[in-house]
Structure formats: C-alpha cells, structure tokens
PDB file of C-alpha atoms in Angstrom:
ATOM      1  CA  GLU A   1      38.774 -56.958 -59.354  1.00  0.00           C
ATOM      2  CA  ALA A   2      37.096 -58.914 -56.566  1.00  0.00           C
ATOM      3  CA  GLN A   3      38.469 -62.310 -56.555  1.00  0.00           C
ATOM      4  CA  VAL A   4      39.685 -65.399 -54.521  1.00  0.00           C
ATOM      5  CA  THR A   5      43.211 -66.370 -55.478  1.00  0.00           C
ATOM      6  CA  GLN A   6      44.870 -69.759 -54.918  1.00  0.00           C
ATOM      7  CA  ASN A   7      48.500 -70.709 -55.248  1.00  0.00           C
ATOM      8  CA  PRO A   8      49.883 -72.879 -56.610  1.00  0.00           C
ATOM      9  CA  ARG A   9      47.338 -73.839 -59.345  1.00  0.00           C
ATOM     10  CA  TYR A  10      49.014 -77.124 -59.910  1.00  0.00           C
ATOM     11  CA  LEU A  11      51.351 -79.108 -57.704  1.00  0.00           C
ATOM     12  CA  ILE A  12      53.003 -82.435 -57.884  1.00  0.00           C
ATOM     13  CA  THR A  13      54.727 -83.599 -54.752  1.00  0.00           C
ATOM     14  CA  VAL A  14      55.936 -86.736 -52.866  1.00  0.00           C
ATOM     15  CA  THR A  15      54.580 -88.402 -49.879  1.00  0.00           C
ATOM     16  CA  GLY A  16      55.585 -86.833 -46.603  1.00  0.00           C
ATOM     17  CA  LYS A  17      56.829 -83.550 -47.994  1.00  0.00           C
ATOM     18  CA  LYS A  18      54.971 -80.706 -46.076  1.00  0.00           C
ATOM     19  CA  LEU A  19      53.153 -78.198 -48.336  1.00  0.00           C
ATOM     20  CA  THR A  20      50.919 -75.176 -48.206  1.00  0.00           C
ATOM     21  CA  VAL A  21      48.354 -74.087 -50.384  1.00  0.00           C
ATOM     22  CA  THR A  22      47.572 -70.306 -50.131  1.00  0.00           C
ATOM     23  CA  CYS A  23      44.247 -68.728 -50.435  1.00  0.00           C
ATOM     24  CA  SER A  24      43.585 -64.994 -50.378  1.00  0.00           C
ATOM     25  CA  GLN A  25      40.448 -62.714 -51.025  1.00  0.00           C
ATOM     26  CA  ASN A  26      40.260 -59.181 -51.718  1.00  0.00           C
ATOM     27  CA  MET A  27      36.524 -58.650 -50.728  1.00  0.00           C
ATOM     28  CA  ASN A  28      36.923 -58.209 -46.995  1.00  0.00           C
ATOM     29  CA  HIS A  29      34.830 -61.475 -46.451  1.00  0.00           C
ATOM     30  CA  GLU A  30      34.485 -62.878 -42.966  1.00  0.00           C
ATOM     31  CA  TYR A  31      33.876 -66.437 -43.998  1.00  0.00           C
ATOM     32  CA  MET A  32      36.349 -68.609 -45.737  1.00  0.00           C
ATOM     33  CA  SER A  33      36.267 -72.346 -46.495  1.00  0.00           C
ATOM     34  CA  TRP A  34      38.298 -75.111 -48.029  1.00  0.00           C
ATOM     35  CA  TYR A  35      36.799 -77.862 -50.091  1.00  0.00           C
ATOM     36  CA  ARG A  36      38.221 -81.009 -51.973  1.00  0.00           C
ATOM     37  CA  GLN A  37      36.561 -82.325 -55.008  1.00  0.00           C
ATOM     38  CA  ASP A  38      36.938 -85.964 -56.029  1.00  0.00           C
ATOM     39  CA  PRO A  39      35.380 -87.880 -58.839  1.00  0.00           C
ATOM     40  CA  GLY A  40      32.246 -89.703 -57.643  1.00  0.00           C
ATOM     41  CA  LEU A  41      32.413 -87.992 -54.226  1.00  0.00           C
ATOM     42  CA  GLY A  42      31.574 -84.330 -55.094  1.00  0.00           C
ATOM     43  CA  LEU A  43      32.686 -81.397 -53.083  1.00  0.00           C
ATOM     44  CA  ARG A  44      33.418 -81.981 -49.436  1.00  0.00           C
ATOM     45  CA  GLN A  45      34.336 -79.291 -46.891  1.00  0.00           C
ATOM     46  CA  ILE A  46      37.705 -79.661 -45.185  1.00  0.00           C
ATOM     47  CA  TYR A  47      37.746 -76.728 -42.833  1.00  0.00           C
ATOM     48  CA  TYR A  48      35.992 -73.300 -42.535  1.00  0.00           C
ATOM     49  CA  SER A  49      36.550 -70.098 -40.680  1.00  0.00           C
ATOM     50  CA  MET A  50      34.049 -67.691 -39.620  1.00  0.00           C
ATOM     51  CA  ASN A  51      36.514 -64.983 -38.823  1.00  0.00           C
ATOM     52  CA  VAL A  52      40.013 -64.172 -37.813  1.00  0.00           C
ATOM     53  CA  GLU A  53      41.441 -66.802 -35.311  1.00  0.00           C
ATOM     54  CA  VAL A  54      38.162 -68.901 -35.608  1.00  0.00           C
ATOM     55  CA  THR A  55      38.442 -72.060 -37.509  1.00  0.00           C
ATOM     56  CA  ASP A  56      36.407 -75.294 -37.391  1.00  0.00           C
ATOM     57  CA  LYS A  57      36.402 -78.735 -39.065  1.00  0.00           C
ATOM     58  CA  GLY A  58      34.335 -79.682 -41.936  1.00  0.00           C
ATOM     59  CA  ASP A  59      33.457 -83.073 -43.125  1.00  0.00           C
ATOM     60  CA  VAL A  60      36.943 -84.363 -44.129  1.00  0.00           C
ATOM     61  CA  PRO A  61      39.621 -82.663 -41.922  1.00  0.00           C
ATOM     62  CA  GLU A  62      41.852 -85.365 -41.346  1.00  0.00           C
ATOM     63  CA  GLY A  63      45.396 -84.706 -42.574  1.00  0.00           C
ATOM     64  CA  TYR A  64      44.852 -80.999 -42.988  1.00  0.00           C
ATOM     65  CA  LYS A  65      45.553 -77.896 -41.043  1.00  0.00           C
ATOM     66  CA  VAL A  66      44.496 -74.308 -41.554  1.00  0.00           C
ATOM     67  CA  SER A  67      45.075 -71.024 -39.895  1.00  0.00           C
ATOM     68  CA  ARG A  68      43.265 -67.640 -40.070  1.00  0.00           C
ATOM     69  CA  LYS A  69      45.678 -64.889 -38.777  1.00  0.00           C
ATOM     70  CA  GLU A  70      44.421 -62.267 -41.267  1.00  0.00           C
ATOM     71  CA  LYS A  71      40.954 -61.790 -42.699  1.00  0.00           C
ATOM     72  CA  ARG A  72      42.150 -62.025 -46.279  1.00  0.00           C
ATOM     73  CA  ASN A  73      44.106 -65.143 -46.048  1.00  0.00           C
ATOM     74  CA  PHE A  74      43.296 -68.754 -45.099  1.00  0.00           C
ATOM     75  CA  PRO A  75      46.177 -71.245 -46.016  1.00  0.00           C
ATOM     76  CA  LEU A  76      45.757 -74.961 -46.219  1.00  0.00           C
ATOM     77  CA  ILE A  77      48.543 -76.909 -44.730  1.00  0.00           C
ATOM     78  CA  LEU A  78      49.314 -80.588 -45.447  1.00  0.00           C
ATOM     79  CA  GLU A  79      52.123 -81.571 -42.952  1.00  0.00           C
ATOM     80  CA  SER A  80      52.617 -85.094 -44.332  1.00  0.00           C
ATOM     81  CA  PRO A  81      50.704 -85.545 -47.644  1.00  0.00           C
ATOM     82  CA  SER A  82      49.753 -88.986 -48.616  1.00  0.00           C
ATOM     83  CA  PRO A  83      48.428 -90.233 -52.017  1.00  0.00           C
ATOM     84  CA  ASN A  84      44.791 -90.297 -50.836  1.00  0.00           C
ATOM     85  CA  GLN A  85      45.112 -86.427 -50.689  1.00  0.00           C
ATOM     86  CA  THR A  86      45.539 -86.235 -54.404  1.00  0.00           C
ATOM     87  CA  SER A  87      42.541 -84.058 -55.300  1.00  0.00           C
ATOM     88  CA  LEU A  88      41.291 -80.776 -56.682  1.00  0.00           C
ATOM     89  CA  TYR A  89      41.150 -78.267 -53.938  1.00  0.00           C
ATOM     90  CA  PHE A  90      38.969 -75.158 -53.886  1.00  0.00           C
ATOM     91  CA  CYS A  91      39.120 -72.232 -51.487  1.00  0.00           C
ATOM     92  CA  ALA A  92      35.832 -70.161 -51.031  1.00  0.00           C
ATOM     93  CA  SER A  93      34.805 -66.992 -49.264  1.00  0.00           C
ATOM     94  CA  SER A  94      31.473 -65.356 -48.385  1.00  0.00           C
ATOM     95  CA  PRO A  95      30.560 -61.973 -46.996  1.00  0.00           C
ATOM     96  CA  ASP A  96      28.912 -63.312 -43.926  1.00  0.00           C
ATOM     97  CA  LEU A  97      26.761 -65.989 -42.534  1.00  0.00           C
ATOM     98  CA  GLY A  98      23.012 -66.157 -42.662  1.00  0.00           C
ATOM     99  CA  SER A  99      20.708 -66.982 -45.552  1.00  0.00           C
ATOM    100  CA  SER A 100      22.342 -64.942 -48.220  1.00  0.00           C
ATOM    101  CA  TYR A 101      25.167 -67.363 -48.558  1.00  0.00           C
ATOM    102  CA  GLU A 102      26.948 -66.770 -51.904  1.00  0.00           C
ATOM    103  CA  GLN A 103      30.114 -68.286 -51.780  1.00  0.00           C
ATOM    104  CA  TYR A 104      32.877 -67.105 -54.175  1.00  0.00           C
ATOM    105  CA  PHE A 105      35.164 -69.835 -55.205  1.00  0.00           C
ATOM    106  CA  GLY A 106      38.924 -69.716 -56.170  1.00  0.00           C
ATOM    107  CA  PRO A 107      40.084 -71.218 -59.421  1.00  0.00           C
ATOM    108  CA  GLY A 108      41.335 -74.465 -57.678  1.00  0.00           C
ATOM    109  CA  THR A 109      44.462 -76.227 -56.972  1.00  0.00           C
ATOM    110  CA  ARG A 110      45.117 -79.545 -58.463  1.00  0.00           C
ATOM    111  CA  LEU A 111      47.465 -81.544 -56.064  1.00  0.00           C
ATOM    112  CA  THR A 112      49.055 -84.926 -56.899  1.00  0.00           C
ATOM    113  CA  VAL A 113      50.872 -86.849 -54.224  1.00  0.00           C
ATOM    114  CA  THR A 114      53.009 -89.751 -55.426  1.00  0.00           C
TER     115      THR A 114
ATOM    116  CA  GLN B   1      25.659 -87.361 -41.796  1.00  0.00           C
ATOM    117  CA  LYS B   2      23.669 -84.768 -43.658  1.00  0.00           C
ATOM    118  CA  GLU B   3      23.322 -85.608 -47.292  1.00  0.00           C
ATOM    119  CA  VAL B   4      22.267 -83.989 -50.444  1.00  0.00           C
ATOM    120  CA  GLU B   5      21.329 -86.440 -53.292  1.00  0.00           C
ATOM    121  CA  GLN B   6      21.345 -85.800 -57.073  1.00  0.00           C
ATOM    122  CA  ASN B   7      21.231 -88.135 -60.033  1.00  0.00           C
ATOM    123  CA  SER B   8      24.732 -88.158 -61.592  1.00  0.00           C
ATOM    124  CA  GLY B   9      23.259 -88.006 -65.121  1.00  0.00           C
ATOM    125  CA  PRO B  10      24.209 -87.148 -67.770  1.00  0.00           C
ATOM    126  CA  LEU B  11      20.870 -85.587 -68.498  1.00  0.00           C
ATOM    127  CA  SER B  12      20.707 -85.034 -72.172  1.00  0.00           C
ATOM    128  CA  VAL B  13      18.258 -82.426 -73.705  1.00  0.00           C
ATOM    129  CA  PRO B  14      18.023 -80.814 -77.181  1.00  0.00           C
ATOM    130  CA  GLU B  15      18.635 -77.178 -77.559  1.00  0.00           C
ATOM    131  CA  GLY B  16      15.582 -75.152 -76.686  1.00  0.00           C
ATOM    132  CA  ALA B  17      14.083 -77.709 -74.448  1.00  0.00           C
ATOM    133  CA  ILE B  18      13.515 -77.458 -70.637  1.00  0.00           C
ATOM    134  CA  ALA B  19      16.102 -79.163 -68.485  1.00  0.00           C
ATOM    135  CA  SER B  20      14.931 -80.402 -64.993  1.00  0.00           C
ATOM    136  CA  LEU B  21      17.375 -81.042 -62.265  1.00  0.00           C
ATOM    137  CA  ASN B  22      16.344 -82.493 -59.062  1.00  0.00           C
ATOM    138  CA  CYS B  23      17.831 -82.714 -55.549  1.00  0.00           C
ATOM    139  CA  THR B  24      16.787 -84.221 -52.277  1.00  0.00           C
ATOM    140  CA  TYR B  25      18.194 -83.415 -48.836  1.00  0.00           C
ATOM    141  CA  SER B  26      18.279 -85.286 -45.427  1.00  0.00           C
ATOM    142  CA  ASP B  27      18.519 -82.439 -42.900  1.00  0.00           C
ATOM    143  CA  ARG B  28      14.943 -81.344 -42.167  1.00  0.00           C
ATOM    144  CA  VAL B  29      16.019 -78.238 -40.581  1.00  0.00           C
ATOM    145  CA  SER B  30      18.052 -76.892 -43.463  1.00  0.00           C
ATOM    146  CA  GLN B  31      16.555 -73.617 -44.555  1.00  0.00           C
ATOM    147  CA  SER B  32      18.675 -72.302 -47.421  1.00  0.00           C
ATOM    148  CA  PHE B  33      19.397 -74.043 -50.756  1.00  0.00           C
ATOM    149  CA  PHE B  34      21.679 -73.268 -53.688  1.00  0.00           C
ATOM    150  CA  TRP B  35      22.359 -74.299 -57.146  1.00  0.00           C
ATOM    151  CA  TYR B  36      25.839 -73.933 -58.543  1.00  0.00           C
ATOM    152  CA  ARG B  37      27.010 -74.525 -62.061  1.00  0.00           C
ATOM    153  CA  GLN B  38      30.490 -76.053 -62.713  1.00  0.00           C
ATOM    154  CA  TYR B  39      32.048 -76.179 -66.121  1.00  0.00           C
ATOM    155  CA  SER B  40      34.694 -78.956 -66.603  1.00  0.00           C
ATOM    156  CA  GLY B  41      38.077 -77.881 -64.923  1.00  0.00           C
ATOM    157  CA  LYS B  42      36.522 -74.675 -63.498  1.00  0.00           C
ATOM    158  CA  SER B  43      35.315 -73.616 -60.210  1.00  0.00           C
ATOM    159  CA  PRO B  44      31.570 -73.605 -59.071  1.00  0.00           C
ATOM    160  CA  GLU B  45      29.559 -70.487 -59.548  1.00  0.00           C
ATOM    161  CA  LEU B  46      26.260 -69.672 -57.841  1.00  0.00           C
ATOM    162  CA  ILE B  47      23.356 -69.428 -60.183  1.00  0.00           C
ATOM    163  CA  MET B  48      20.316 -69.540 -57.801  1.00  0.00           C
ATOM    164  CA  SER B  49      19.540 -69.504 -54.266  1.00  0.00           C
ATOM    165  CA  ILE B  50      16.150 -70.312 -52.642  1.00  0.00           C
ATOM    166  CA  TYR B  51      14.934 -70.227 -48.987  1.00  0.00           C
ATOM    167  CA  SER B  52      11.114 -70.247 -49.154  1.00  0.00           C
ATOM    168  CA  ASN B  53       8.700 -72.909 -50.388  1.00  0.00           C
ATOM    169  CA  GLY B  54       7.629 -72.411 -53.881  1.00  0.00           C
ATOM    170  CA  ASP B  55       9.234 -71.079 -57.145  1.00  0.00           C
ATOM    171  CA  LYS B  56      11.887 -68.552 -57.685  1.00  0.00           C
ATOM    172  CA  GLU B  57      12.584 -67.189 -61.111  1.00  0.00           C
ATOM    173  CA  ASP B  58      15.624 -65.629 -62.521  1.00  0.00           C
ATOM    174  CA  GLY B  59      15.865 -65.172 -66.324  1.00  0.00           C
ATOM    175  CA  ARG B  60      15.856 -68.821 -67.908  1.00  0.00           C
ATOM    176  CA  PHE B  61      16.253 -70.470 -64.456  1.00  0.00           C
ATOM    177  CA  THR B  62      13.648 -71.449 -61.872  1.00  0.00           C
ATOM    178  CA  ALA B  63      14.379 -72.904 -58.629  1.00  0.00           C
ATOM    179  CA  GLN B  64      11.654 -74.804 -56.765  1.00  0.00           C
ATOM    180  CA  LEU B  65      11.586 -75.819 -53.097  1.00  0.00           C
ATOM    181  CA  ASN B  66       9.368 -78.142 -51.234  1.00  0.00           C
ATOM    182  CA  LYS B  67      10.504 -78.333 -47.697  1.00  0.00           C
ATOM    183  CA  ALA B  68       7.833 -80.888 -46.680  1.00  0.00           C
ATOM    184  CA  SER B  69       9.188 -83.310 -49.300  1.00  0.00           C
ATOM    185  CA  GLN B  70      12.727 -82.143 -48.672  1.00  0.00           C
ATOM    186  CA  TYR B  71      13.075 -81.591 -52.420  1.00  0.00           C
ATOM    187  CA  VAL B  72      14.790 -78.808 -54.518  1.00  0.00           C
ATOM    188  CA  SER B  73      14.721 -78.629 -58.344  1.00  0.00           C
ATOM    189  CA  LEU B  74      16.136 -76.299 -60.981  1.00  0.00           C
ATOM    190  CA  LEU B  75      14.532 -75.847 -64.143  1.00  0.00           C
ATOM    191  CA  ILE B  76      16.328 -74.360 -67.240  1.00  0.00           C
ATOM    192  CA  ARG B  77      14.212 -73.120 -69.902  1.00  0.00           C
ATOM    193  CA  ASP B  78      15.236 -72.636 -73.603  1.00  0.00           C
ATOM    194  CA  SER B  79      18.422 -74.711 -72.865  1.00  0.00           C
ATOM    195  CA  GLN B  80      21.450 -73.767 -74.745  1.00  0.00           C
ATOM    196  CA  PRO B  81      24.648 -75.679 -75.546  1.00  0.00           C
ATOM    197  CA  SER B  82      26.482 -73.217 -73.175  1.00  0.00           C
ATOM    198  CA  ASP B  83      24.426 -74.577 -70.369  1.00  0.00           C
ATOM    199  CA  SER B  84      26.284 -77.901 -70.600  1.00  0.00           C
ATOM    200  CA  ALA B  85      27.873 -78.288 -67.366  1.00  0.00           C
ATOM    201  CA  THR B  86      27.602 -80.075 -63.898  1.00  0.00           C
ATOM    202  CA  TYR B  87      24.994 -78.529 -61.678  1.00  0.00           C
ATOM    203  CA  LEU B  88      25.628 -78.787 -58.004  1.00  0.00           C
ATOM    204  CA  CYS B  89      22.742 -78.716 -55.376  1.00  0.00           C
ATOM    205  CA  ALA B  90      23.729 -77.322 -51.892  1.00  0.00           C
ATOM    206  CA  ALA B  91      22.026 -77.144 -48.461  1.00  0.00           C
ATOM    207  CA  MET B  92      23.194 -74.921 -45.667  1.00  0.00           C
ATOM    208  CA  ASN B  93      23.093 -76.326 -42.213  1.00  0.00           C
ATOM    209  CA  SER B  94      20.739 -74.997 -39.494  1.00  0.00           C
ATOM    210  CA  GLY B  95      23.727 -73.213 -37.910  1.00  0.00           C
ATOM    211  CA  TYR B  96      24.363 -71.272 -41.051  1.00  0.00           C
ATOM    212  CA  SER B  97      28.045 -72.353 -40.901  1.00  0.00           C
ATOM    213  CA  THR B  98      28.504 -75.125 -43.712  1.00  0.00           C
ATOM    214  CA  LEU B  99      27.254 -76.015 -47.036  1.00  0.00           C
ATOM    215  CA  THR B 100      26.661 -79.600 -48.009  1.00  0.00           C
ATOM    216  CA  PHE B 101      26.938 -80.316 -51.746  1.00  0.00           C
ATOM    217  CA  GLY B 102      25.437 -82.974 -53.806  1.00  0.00           C
ATOM    218  CA  LYS B 103      27.684 -84.856 -56.241  1.00  0.00           C
ATOM    219  CA  GLY B 104      26.199 -83.071 -59.057  1.00  0.00           C
ATOM    220  CA  THR B 105      24.275 -83.764 -62.161  1.00  0.00           C
ATOM    221  CA  MET B 106      25.885 -83.426 -65.560  1.00  0.00           C
ATOM    222  CA  LEU B 107      23.652 -81.709 -68.112  1.00  0.00           C
ATOM    223  CA  LEU B 108      24.361 -82.079 -71.897  1.00  0.00           C
ATOM    224  CA  VAL B 109      22.529 -79.728 -74.257  1.00  0.00           C
ATOM    225  CA  SER B 110      22.863 -80.891 -77.880  1.00  0.00           C
ATOM    226  CA  PRO B 111      22.476 -78.287 -80.731  1.00  0.00           C
TER     227      PRO B 111
END
C-alpha cells in the first residue's frame, strides 16, 4: 500500500529532551516536507526537501532540524524542545515538483512538550 | 509574506444544498492552487487542483480560479453530511517548491 508513515503518532516529552519524529514514504517520491498545524494558525511549513541531501527552510524552521540521507526517509529533529513546539505535525511527500503537486500526507504526530 | 486567506466559518448548509468556499491569495505570480479536505483529527487529503482561469469540475466538486482577482473558490453540489470537514485552500509559490495553506474553512452539512 502506498503510504507515508510517521512515528511516533503521539508523544509527550519534557523541555530540552531531544527527540526525533520519523517519516517514511514507499512511493519513491522526490519531494518531502514537514508541517505543523496549530489552532488558529493553520498548516505551516517547517522544512522541505526536493531530493536526497537537498533541504531548505519553510516558514517556521526555528528549533527544528531535518536530514535527507535516503530518498524514502525525512526525519524531523527537535534538539531542545520547548512548550511552544507543542503541535500536530504532518509529514508529506510528492512525486515531483511542477504544477501537478499532489502531496500525500502522513497520519500526523501529536507532540506535547511540558 | 505570501498569504492565503479563508473565512474560518463554520459555514452551515443543509443536506442537498450547494456549499461555496472561498479563498484569496496574495502572491500574484502563484500559478497552481489546491483544495484539501481535512476531517477532524485526520490528515489533509487533496480533492481538487486548478491551474487555469475558469472552472474545473470533478463529480460534485467545482473549483473556480480568477487570477486577475487572485481568487479561488470551491463549490460542492448536493452537499452531504459526510462533506462536513475543514477545507484548506493552498497556493504553490512561483518556484514550485512550497505550498502556502490558508487556515481553512469549517463546513457543516446538516441532515
């Protein structure tokens, strides 16, 4: 089944404790992206990657890191989480760039930082 | 800062009616636009894309684009209670690298 998977789905952690949210897609997509979704603020892009070893900042990259060492994986790293990073996180992938830009979203990761 | 604006709603319509969802965008050079549906607690799913001025129909859904007015809309005909969700409008930047989403409009279809 073609899909984007994220792990964990739910995470409660404490301020300052490094964490990684994994994202993996099995569709051989070139493009991957991370978003956070907050009430009243909508979906905001954190980082994106156009291909292996190519990453770039989105609208809200502060406090996050990413890497793209393999085409299928795009982990999101919070090296020192803070309460303002409590949010619902979505990973998404897309076959390529251009006008046909259907993004496939993962199921989401609900993160709480206390 | 490129922006996509939507009314937050909720937009309430009776079953069988036409629901009209609207969106404006600030980046004049945006070329591609998308409507996503998001059920509560779920991830967004693409329902329509539109790239040219005019109307694009897919089943009960019609997307409309007016680049001169920087306006995108989504019409849902014969609305069903299962259409109750938040609808997200998104615009792609001119470099085809990022999507900017609106905050979404909640649609409630009552039986």
